XYZ file of N, CA and C in Angstrom:
342
model
N 0.747 -1.159 0.149
C -0.199 -0.171 -0.117
C 0.596 1.527 -0.068
N 0.542 2.236 -1.142
C 1.380 3.326 -1.176
C 0.822 4.515 -0.672
N 1.087 5.194 0.263
C 0.657 6.279 1.151
C 0.911 7.953 -0.333
N -0.359 8.110 -0.537
C -0.045 9.216 -1.202
C -0.007 10.705 -0.701
N 0.979 12.007 -0.486
C 1.021 13.213 -0.147
C 0.799 14.093 -0.961
N 0.166 15.098 -0.558
C -1.028 16.351 -1.274
C -0.103 17.472 -0.474
N 0.034 18.221 -1.112
C 0.477 19.668 -0.750
C -0.484 20.261 -0.308
N -0.805 21.020 0.783
C -1.868 21.908 1.062
C -1.340 23.423 1.891
N -2.174 24.412 0.727
C -2.038 25.801 1.512
C -2.778 26.624 2.480
N -2.563 26.719 3.682
C -3.485 27.016 4.677
C -3.446 28.440 4.912
N -4.144 29.570 4.624
C -3.962 30.859 4.660
C -4.660 31.316 5.666
N -3.666 32.467 5.804
C -4.192 33.775 7.466
C -4.226 32.970 8.227
N -3.564 32.000 8.789
C -2.764 31.240 9.825
C -1.854 31.658 10.956
N -2.014 31.401 11.784
C -0.821 32.027 13.415
C -0.142 30.518 13.770
N 1.260 31.026 13.515
C 2.188 29.640 13.724
C 2.602 30.268 14.980
N 2.635 29.135 15.714
C 3.247 29.444 17.266
C 4.222 28.116 17.825
N 4.928 28.271 18.364
C 5.917 27.435 17.812
C 6.358 27.267 19.608
N 6.454 26.104 20.311
C 7.134 25.361 21.825
C 8.662 24.769 21.178
N 10.019 25.512 21.375
C 10.898 25.080 20.945
C 12.092 25.975 21.528
N 13.261 25.389 21.522
C 14.617 25.684 22.585
C 14.691 27.291 21.267
N 15.620 27.864 21.811
C 15.401 29.184 21.301
C 16.685 28.913 20.216
N 17.596 28.323 19.768
C 18.341 28.370 18.925
C 17.820 27.380 17.621
N 16.589 28.087 17.010
C 16.359 27.040 16.156
C 16.646 27.562 14.516
N 16.968 28.515 13.850
C 17.177 29.053 13.231
C 17.642 27.901 11.892
N 17.041 27.684 10.561
C 17.748 27.120 9.087
C 18.497 25.615 10.113
N 17.652 25.235 10.715
C 17.570 24.018 11.606
C 16.486 23.190 10.881
N 16.114 21.496 11.335
C 14.769 20.708 10.960
C 15.166 20.631 12.541
N 14.020 20.803 12.613
C 13.809 20.249 14.576
C 12.887 19.296 14.436
N 12.914 17.855 15.178
C 12.412 17.007 15.226
C 10.779 17.493 16.399
N 10.184 16.633 15.917
C 8.674 17.476 16.771
C 7.325 17.492 16.121
N 6.047 17.884 16.670
C 5.189 17.469 16.016
C 4.156 18.824 15.956
N 3.421 18.355 14.721
C 2.569 19.706 14.762
C 0.437 19.696 14.545
N 0.149 20.179 15.760
C -1.232 20.396 15.313
C -1.971 21.537 14.757
N -2.491 21.144 13.939
C -3.016 22.393 12.742
C -4.387 22.734 13.148
N -5.112 23.627 13.759
C -6.483 24.117 13.867
C -7.267 25.106 13.074
N -7.505 24.526 11.955
C -8.371 25.055 10.914
C -9.296 26.139 11.155
N -10.099 25.833 11.811
C -11.148 26.343 12.486
C -10.525 27.268 13.688
N -9.866 27.044 14.367
C -9.263 28.456 14.738
C -7.892 29.101 14.302
N -7.855 29.090 13.085
C -6.903 29.232 12.266
C -5.373 29.934 12.862
N -5.150 28.495 13.576
C -4.154 28.364 14.202
C -2.640 26.631 13.647
N -1.770 27.368 14.162
C -0.493 26.316 13.530
C 0.231 25.972 14.893
N 0.552 24.735 15.748
C 1.379 24.868 17.115
C 2.648 23.918 16.114
N 3.591 24.016 16.504
C 4.777 23.613 16.700
C 5.081 23.506 17.572
N 5.689 22.126 18.577
C 5.863 21.169 19.353
C 7.436 20.576 19.351
N 8.214 21.134 19.949
C 10.069 20.468 19.331
C 10.020 19.263 20.601
N 10.451 18.104 19.815
C 10.315 17.235 20.813
C 12.026 17.853 21.895
N 11.691 16.920 22.875
C 12.998 17.422 23.982
C 14.294 16.962 23.759
N 15.539 17.708 23.621
C 16.383 17.577 23.126
C 17.100 16.035 24.040
N 17.569 15.382 23.420
C 18.569 14.527 23.464
C 19.760 14.780 25.114
N 19.917 13.730 25.913
C 20.737 13.795 26.549
C 21.983 13.577 26.315
N 23.041 13.268 27.036
C 24.435 13.160 26.929
C 24.171 11.611 26.302
N 25.257 11.237 25.377
C 25.418 9.718 24.827
C 26.876 9.230 25.447
N 26.633 7.511 25.756
C 27.459 6.742 25.713
C 28.830 6.975 24.848
N 29.961 6.574 25.947
C 31.228 7.116 24.949
C 31.763 6.176 24.704
N 32.290 5.195 23.560
C 32.923 3.583 23.467
C 34.191 3.511 24.322
N 34.016 2.658 24.695
C 35.564 2.115 26.353
C 36.693 1.573 25.193
N 35.617 0.290 25.097
C 36.785 -0.724 24.145
C 35.861 -1.613 23.032
N 36.419 -2.206 22.365
C 35.915 -2.938 21.169
C 36.438 -4.375 20.840
N 35.706 -5.574 20.869
C 36.104 -6.682 20.289
C 35.009 -6.753 18.827
N 35.784 -7.901 18.659
C 34.984 -8.564 17.517
C 33.264 -8.463 17.419
N 32.915 -9.089 18.763
C 31.680 -9.555 19.155
C 30.752 -8.613 20.484
N 31.786 -7.798 20.909
C 31.203 -7.264 22.422
C 31.884 -5.255 21.875
N 31.426 -4.860 22.502
C 31.352 -3.853 22.900
C 30.977 -2.945 24.479
N 31.758 -2.251 24.587
C 32.479 -1.671 26.389
C 31.718 -0.224 26.517
N 30.753 0.067 26.862
C 30.560 1.835 26.501
C 30.458 2.623 28.200
N 30.885 3.915 28.667
C 30.818 3.960 29.949
C 29.135 4.646 29.948
N 28.319 4.892 30.519
C 26.570 5.297 30.314
C 27.323 7.153 30.991
N 25.941 7.995 30.644
C 26.686 9.206 31.134
C 26.214 9.066 32.837
N 25.921 8.172 33.367
C 25.689 8.242 34.899
C 27.343 7.846 35.250
N 27.852 7.427 34.606
C 29.408 6.692 35.148
C 29.255 5.033 35.213
N 28.327 4.959 35.106
C 28.122 2.854 34.822
C 28.772 2.260 33.861
N 29.009 1.173 33.659
C 29.529 0.646 32.044
C 28.808 -0.759 31.450
N 28.283 -0.532 30.708
C 27.618 -1.802 30.105
C 28.466 -2.187 28.784
N 28.560 -4.360 28.902
C 29.319 -4.909 27.800
C 27.911 -5.487 27.851
N 28.174 -5.244 26.364
C 27.348 -6.341 25.013
C 28.155 -6.999 23.863
N 27.165 -8.008 24.169
C 27.713 -8.980 23.318
C 26.626 -9.565 21.897
N 27.233 -9.513 20.731
C 26.245 -9.735 19.717
C 26.917 -10.789 18.900
N 25.741 -11.718 18.111
C 26.432 -12.985 18.152
C 25.154 -13.824 16.875
N 26.162 -14.264 16.362
C 25.521 -15.522 15.548
C 25.305 -16.943 16.389
N 24.051 -17.923 16.681
C 24.366 -18.645 17.332
C 24.594 -19.627 16.137
N 25.337 -19.553 14.755
C 25.139 -20.439 13.977
C 26.810 -20.707 13.703
N 27.375 -19.650 14.505
C 29.151 -19.199 14.218
C 30.048 -20.356 15.142
N 30.966 -21.178 14.017
C 31.744 -22.191 14.729
C 32.471 -21.984 15.713
N 32.531 -22.492 16.704
C 32.809 -22.008 18.158
C 32.657 -21.603 18.606
N 31.761 -20.516 18.983
C 31.517 -19.272 19.138
C 31.575 -19.290 20.957
N 31.273 -20.403 21.449
C 31.339 -20.804 23.041
C 33.069 -19.811 23.876
N 33.907 -20.984 22.785
C 35.233 -20.693 23.004
C 35.601 -19.346 22.683
N 35.300 -18.871 21.312
C 35.742 -17.073 20.704
C 34.715 -16.122 22.159
N 33.626 -16.107 22.251
C 33.390 -15.243 23.611
C 33.611 -15.441 24.615
N 34.596 -16.264 25.413
C 35.486 -16.752 26.098
C 36.628 -16.160 26.214
N 36.634 -15.849 24.976
C 38.389 -15.210 24.864
C 38.765 -13.779 24.777
N 37.156 -13.697 24.223
C 37.360 -12.050 24.374
C 36.734 -11.508 25.311
N 35.849 -12.095 26.143
C 35.523 -11.691 27.518
C 36.995 -11.473 28.193
N 37.781 -12.575 28.471
C 38.959 -12.229 29.064
C 39.948 -11.039 28.385
N 39.524 -11.183 27.507
C 40.697 -10.011 26.844
C 40.105 -8.277 26.916
N 38.271 -8.540 27.154
C 38.280 -7.445 27.987
C 38.528 -7.080 29.663
N 38.442 -8.076 30.654
C 38.958 -8.256 31.575
C 40.279 -7.777 32.008
N 41.005 -7.994 30.982
C 43.359 -7.986 30.850
C 42.991 -6.715 30.586
N 42.181 -6.072 29.754
C 42.611 -4.774 29.012
C 42.449 -3.611 30.198
N 40.632 -3.654 30.891
C 39.840 -2.330 31.158
C 39.848 -2.833 33.091
N 41.103 -4.271 33.508
C 40.997 -4.487 35.253
C 41.894 -2.756 35.722
N 43.127 -2.445 34.907
C 43.740 -1.337 35.843
C 43.012 -0.895 35.625
N 42.102 -0.329 34.393
C 41.578 0.859 34.629
C 40.455 1.048 35.664
N 39.411 -0.271 35.805
C 38.464 -0.604 37.264
C 39.119 -0.251 38.350
N 40.371 -0.458 38.399
C 40.301 -0.802 39.646
C 41.183 1.349 40.011
N 41.589 1.834 39.068
C 41.838 3.177 39.424
C 40.380 3.816 39.217
N 39.398 3.266 38.803
C 38.695 4.581 39.098
C 37.913 3.635 40.511
N 37.926 2.404 40.699
C 37.223 2.189 42.117
C 38.716 3.583 43.371
N 39.713 3.809 42.862
C 40.370 4.332 44.126
C 40.227 5.911 44.079
N 39.470 6.088 42.902
C 38.807 7.899 42.649
C 40.106 8.361 41.818
N 40.351 7.156 40.830
C 41.639 7.789 39.870
C 41.338 7.759 38.733
N 39.539 8.440 37.895
C 39.093 8.287 36.522
C 39.720 8.411 35.626
N 40.236 7.028 35.177
C 41.093 7.122 34.109
C 40.560 6.538 32.886
N 39.480 6.081 32.549
C 38.490 5.981 31.249
C 37.864 6.949 30.601
């Protein structure tokens, strides 16, 4: 099923915007409420995203990130059809532990090095 879009021109409308102060020449994510009876058109900008996680370490099947709260997340992604996946994942987990062990010790002692 194909959606067809049509261009609509709304004359003599008042446009209101609930947005960040700096919006000039930017595509803004949000939603619009058009009221033809009241001749108003209200744009509501989505709340901006907060800080993102930063990558600390990566292997072939895993990714270790530090979240904005200061916690860490280790994610493994793999196909169960991969040959020898148990040994591969065990080896990669050991690599992650060896690489980050001293960094975690420094963090626990108040020396944030990652």
